[in-house]
PDB file of C-alpha atoms in Angstrom:
ATOM      1  CA  MET A   1      19.053  13.017-109.795  1.00 53.00           C
ATOM      2  CA  SER A   2      19.390  15.861-107.284  1.00 55.00           C
ATOM      3  CA  ALA A   3      21.721  15.847-104.293  1.00 57.00           C
ATOM      4  CA  GLU A   4      19.168  14.795-101.656  1.00 77.00           C
ATOM      5  CA  PRO A   5      17.799  11.730-103.493  1.00 87.00           C
ATOM      6  CA  MET A   6      21.397  10.801-104.303  1.00 90.00           C
ATOM      7  CA  ARG A   7      22.337  11.187-100.626  1.00 90.00           C
ATOM      8  CA  THR A   8      19.404   8.933 -99.724  1.00 92.00           C
ATOM      9  CA  ARG A   9      20.534   6.341-102.252  1.00 94.00           C
ATOM     10  CA  LEU A  10      24.162   6.468-101.103  1.00 95.00           C
ATOM     11  CA  ASN A  11      23.014   6.137 -97.493  1.00 96.00           C
ATOM     12  CA  ALA A  12      20.963   3.088 -98.534  1.00 96.00           C
ATOM     13  CA  LEU A  13      24.056   1.653-100.205  1.00 97.00           C
ATOM     14  CA  ALA A  14      26.150   2.271 -97.084  1.00 97.00           C
ATOM     15  CA  ALA A  15      23.515   0.515 -94.966  1.00 98.00           C
ATOM     16  CA  ALA A  16      23.333  -2.424 -97.394  1.00 98.00           C
ATOM     17  CA  LEU A  17      27.130  -2.767 -97.395  1.00 98.00           C
ATOM     18  CA  ARG A  18      27.142  -2.768 -93.576  1.00 98.00           C
ATOM     19  CA  GLN A  19      24.587  -5.582 -93.580  1.00 98.00           C
ATOM     20  CA  LEU A  20      26.653  -7.566 -96.088  1.00 98.00           C
ATOM     21  CA  HIS A  21      29.792  -6.992 -94.027  1.00 98.00           C
ATOM     22  CA  SER A  22      27.965  -8.132 -90.889  1.00 98.00           C
ATOM     23  CA  ALA A  23      26.759 -11.300 -92.608  1.00 98.00           C
ATOM     24  CA  LEU A  24      30.263 -12.050 -93.887  1.00 98.00           C
ATOM     25  CA  LEU A  25      31.685 -11.445 -90.406  1.00 98.00           C
ATOM     26  CA  ASP A  26      29.181 -13.888 -88.923  1.00 98.00           C
ATOM     27  CA  VAL A  27      30.224 -16.601 -91.376  1.00 98.00           C
ATOM     28  CA  ALA A  28      33.927 -15.888 -90.830  1.00 98.00           C
ATOM     29  CA  ARG A  29      33.444 -15.948 -87.051  1.00 98.00           C
ATOM     30  CA  SER A  30      31.676 -19.286 -87.252  1.00 97.00           C
ATOM     31  CA  ASP A  31      34.502 -20.721 -89.366  1.00 97.00           C
ATOM     32  CA  TYR A  32      37.124 -19.335 -86.984  1.00 98.00           C
ATOM     33  CA  GLU A  33      35.348 -20.735 -83.932  1.00 98.00           C
ATOM     34  CA  PHE A  34      35.025 -24.135 -85.609  1.00 98.00           C
ATOM     35  CA  MET A  35      38.812 -24.246 -85.990  1.00 97.00           C
ATOM     36  CA  HIS A  36      39.943 -22.433 -82.820  1.00 97.00           C
ATOM     37  CA  GLY A  37      37.126 -22.617 -80.299  1.00 98.00           C
ATOM     38  CA  LYS A  38      34.656 -20.053 -79.048  1.00 98.00           C
ATOM     39  CA  ILE A  39      35.711 -16.416 -79.110  1.00 98.00           C
ATOM     40  CA  PRO A  40      35.232 -15.329 -75.497  1.00 97.00           C
ATOM     41  CA  SER A  41      34.150 -11.703 -75.919  1.00 97.00           C
ATOM     42  CA  VAL A  42      33.185  -9.013 -78.379  1.00 96.00           C
ATOM     43  CA  PHE A  43      36.488  -7.252 -77.624  1.00 97.00           C
ATOM     44  CA  THR A  44      38.479 -10.367 -78.453  1.00 97.00           C
ATOM     45  CA  PHE A  45      36.491 -10.662 -81.668  1.00 97.00           C
ATOM     46  CA  TYR A  46      37.233  -7.024 -82.531  1.00 96.00           C
ATOM     47  CA  ASN A  47      40.952  -7.604 -81.995  1.00 97.00           C
ATOM     48  CA  LEU A  48      40.827 -10.697 -84.176  1.00 97.00           C
ATOM     49  CA  VAL A  49      38.970  -8.903 -86.972  1.00 96.00           C
ATOM     50  CA  THR A  50      41.410  -5.995 -86.971  1.00 95.00           C
ATOM     51  CA  GLY A  51      44.606  -7.965 -86.483  1.00 96.00           C
ATOM     52  CA  ASP A  52      44.357 -11.659 -87.265  1.00 97.00           C
ATOM     53  CA  PRO A  53      45.239 -12.755 -90.816  1.00 97.00           C
ATOM     54  CA  PHE A  54      42.204 -15.074 -90.790  1.00 97.00           C
ATOM     55  CA  PHE A  55      39.930 -12.018 -91.170  1.00 97.00           C
ATOM     56  CA  GLN A  56      42.174  -9.998 -93.487  1.00 97.00           C
ATOM     57  CA  TRP A  57      40.133 -10.918 -96.564  1.00 97.00           C
ATOM     58  CA  LEU A  58      37.320  -8.653 -95.290  1.00 97.00           C
ATOM     59  CA  ARG A  59      39.454  -5.494 -95.257  1.00 97.00           C
ATOM     60  CA  PRO A  60      38.786  -4.391 -98.846  1.00 97.00           C
ATOM     61  CA  LEU A  61      35.049  -4.300 -98.122  1.00 98.00           C
ATOM     62  CA  SER A  62      35.715  -2.446 -94.865  1.00 97.00           C
ATOM     63  CA  GLY A  63      37.776   0.071 -96.829  1.00 97.00           C
ATOM     64  CA  LEU A  64      35.009   0.583 -99.393  1.00 97.00           C
ATOM     65  CA  MET A  65      32.496   1.157 -96.605  1.00 98.00           C
ATOM     66  CA  SER A  66      34.790   3.666 -94.904  1.00 97.00           C
ATOM     67  CA  THR A  67      35.414   5.560 -98.128  1.00 96.00           C
ATOM     68  CA  LEU A  68      31.703   5.700 -98.918  1.00 97.00           C
ATOM     69  CA  ASP A  69      30.975   7.044 -95.426  1.00 96.00           C
ATOM     70  CA  GLU A  70      33.628   9.739 -95.933  1.00 95.00           C
ATOM     71  CA  VAL A  71      32.055  10.779 -99.244  1.00 94.00           C
ATOM     72  CA  ILE A  72      28.568  10.937 -97.750  1.00 94.00           C
ATOM     73  CA  ASP A  73      29.761  12.922 -94.718  1.00 93.00           C
ATOM     74  CA  GLN A  74      31.916  15.388 -96.661  1.00 90.00           C
ATOM     75  CA  LYS A  75      30.632  18.896 -96.015  1.00 85.00           C
ATOM     76  CA  GLY A  76      29.903  20.999 -99.066  1.00 81.00           C
ATOM     77  CA  LEU A  77      30.069  18.111-101.512  1.00 82.00           C
ATOM     78  CA  SER A  78      27.113  18.006-103.851  1.00 86.00           C
ATOM     79  CA  LEU A  79      26.404  14.311-104.330  1.00 88.00           C
ATOM     80  CA  THR A  80      25.807  13.274-107.911  1.00 89.00           C
ATOM     81  CA  GLU A  81      25.505  10.150-110.004  1.00 91.00           C
ATOM     82  CA  ARG A  82      29.322  10.221-110.176  1.00 92.00           C
ATOM     83  CA  GLN A  83      29.704   9.110-106.543  1.00 93.00           C
ATOM     84  CA  LEU A  84      27.281   6.246-107.118  1.00 93.00           C
ATOM     85  CA  GLN A  85      29.168   5.236-110.258  1.00 94.00           C
ATOM     86  CA  ASP A  86      32.440   5.300-108.307  1.00 95.00           C
ATOM     87  CA  ALA A  87      30.936   3.093-105.586  1.00 95.00           C
ATOM     88  CA  ARG A  88      29.522   0.723-108.210  1.00 95.00           C
ATOM     89  CA  GLN A  89      32.915   0.486-109.894  1.00 95.00           C
ATOM     90  CA  ALA A  90      34.756  -0.091-106.596  1.00 96.00           C
ATOM     91  CA  TYR A  91      32.310  -2.822-105.571  1.00 97.00           C
ATOM     92  CA  GLY A  92      32.656  -4.401-109.007  1.00 95.00           C
ATOM     93  CA  LEU A  93      36.439  -4.476-108.621  1.00 95.00           C
ATOM     94  CA  LEU A  94      36.101  -6.413-105.372  1.00 96.00           C
ATOM     95  CA  LEU A  95      34.244  -9.149-107.225  1.00 95.00           C
ATOM     96  CA  SER A  96      36.068  -9.006-110.559  1.00 94.00           C
ATOM     97  CA  SER A  97      38.604 -11.712-111.291  1.00 92.00           C
ATOM     98  CA  ALA A  98      40.353  -9.179-113.520  1.00 89.00           C
ATOM     99  CA  ASP A  99      41.715  -7.390-110.426  1.00 86.00           C
ATOM    100  CA  THR A 100      44.151  -9.647-108.589  1.00 93.00           C
ATOM    101  CA  ARG A 101      44.455  -7.266-105.612  1.00 93.00           C
ATOM    102  CA  PHE A 102      41.161  -8.576-104.239  1.00 96.00           C
ATOM    103  CA  ALA A 103      41.614 -12.306-104.840  1.00 96.00           C
ATOM    104  CA  ASP A 104      41.539 -13.014-101.089  1.00 96.00           C
ATOM    105  CA  PHE A 105      38.265 -11.125-100.737  1.00 97.00           C
ATOM    106  CA  ARG A 106      36.702 -13.041-103.614  1.00 97.00           C
ATOM    107  CA  GLN A 107      37.862 -16.363-102.201  1.00 96.00           C
ATOM    108  CA  GLY A 108      36.391 -15.569 -98.768  1.00 97.00           C
ATOM    109  CA  PHE A 109      33.211 -14.212-100.311  1.00 97.00           C
ATOM    110  CA  GLU A 110      32.730 -17.349-102.407  1.00 96.00           C
ATOM    111  CA  LYS A 111      33.188 -19.540 -99.322  1.00 95.00           C
ATOM    112  CA  ALA A 112      30.566 -17.477 -97.461  1.00 97.00           C
ATOM    113  CA  ARG A 113      28.013 -17.432-100.296  1.00 95.00           C
ATOM    114  CA  HIS A 114      26.413 -20.643 -99.027  1.00 96.00           C
ATOM    115  CA  ASP A 115      24.915 -18.627 -96.172  1.00 98.00           C
ATOM    116  CA  PRO A 116      21.365 -17.392 -96.898  1.00 98.00           C
ATOM    117  CA  ARG A 117      21.972 -14.076 -95.124  1.00 98.00           C
ATOM    118  CA  VAL A 118      25.074 -13.423 -97.247  1.00 98.00           C
ATOM    119  CA  ARG A 119      23.096 -14.155-100.417  1.00 98.00           C
ATOM    120  CA  GLN A 120      20.256 -11.857 -99.330  1.00 98.00           C
ATOM    121  CA  THR A 121      22.446  -8.966 -98.227  1.00 98.00           C
ATOM    122  CA  GLU A 122      24.523  -9.213-101.395  1.00 97.00           C
ATOM    123  CA  ALA A 123      21.292  -9.054-103.412  1.00 97.00           C
ATOM    124  CA  ASP A 124      20.302  -5.973-101.401  1.00 97.00           C
ATOM    125  CA  VAL A 125      23.608  -4.260-102.287  1.00 97.00           C
ATOM    126  CA  ARG A 126      23.062  -5.047-105.960  1.00 96.00           C
ATOM    127  CA  ALA A 127      19.484  -3.764-105.795  1.00 96.00           C
ATOM    128  CA  VAL A 128      20.654  -0.390-104.489  1.00 95.00           C
ATOM    129  CA  LEU A 129      23.429  -0.220-107.063  1.00 94.00           C
ATOM    130  CA  ASP A 130      20.961  -1.056-109.823  1.00 91.00           C
ATOM    131  CA  GLY A 131      18.495   1.579-108.645  1.00 86.00           C
ATOM    132  CA  HIS A 132      15.931  -0.634-106.941  1.00 69.00           C
ATOM    133  CA  GLU A 133      14.809  -0.584-103.337  1.00 56.00           C
ATOM    134  CA  ALA A 134      16.734  -2.896-101.037  1.00 51.00           C
TER     135      ALA A 134
END
């Protein structure tokens, strides 16, 4: 696959991961508000997401998204199947019980899987990783 189709596919993956992250954030926000009351503003929510331990489980996915964006935006880098394989492997590690570093992410993800939007966006990520349209 040439660089431009690979760039298109990696951009599709980045977009799918953002949608998954957004869906997970919505579920986490709902859970937080159930326990602590309504979050009064988007800025308060941002501060909670970046600093409150309740949302810490989402950070590995945020890190993957950031790294993927850096790869896509890197000037002079010819994108190949290798970058897609790396992204596939990193995403797999987030969900693999073999890697204990991401146990908190997996636990939060499993709790959020009941949400239809989470299920759909996760399927979209997998579709891009597997080479299908999302």
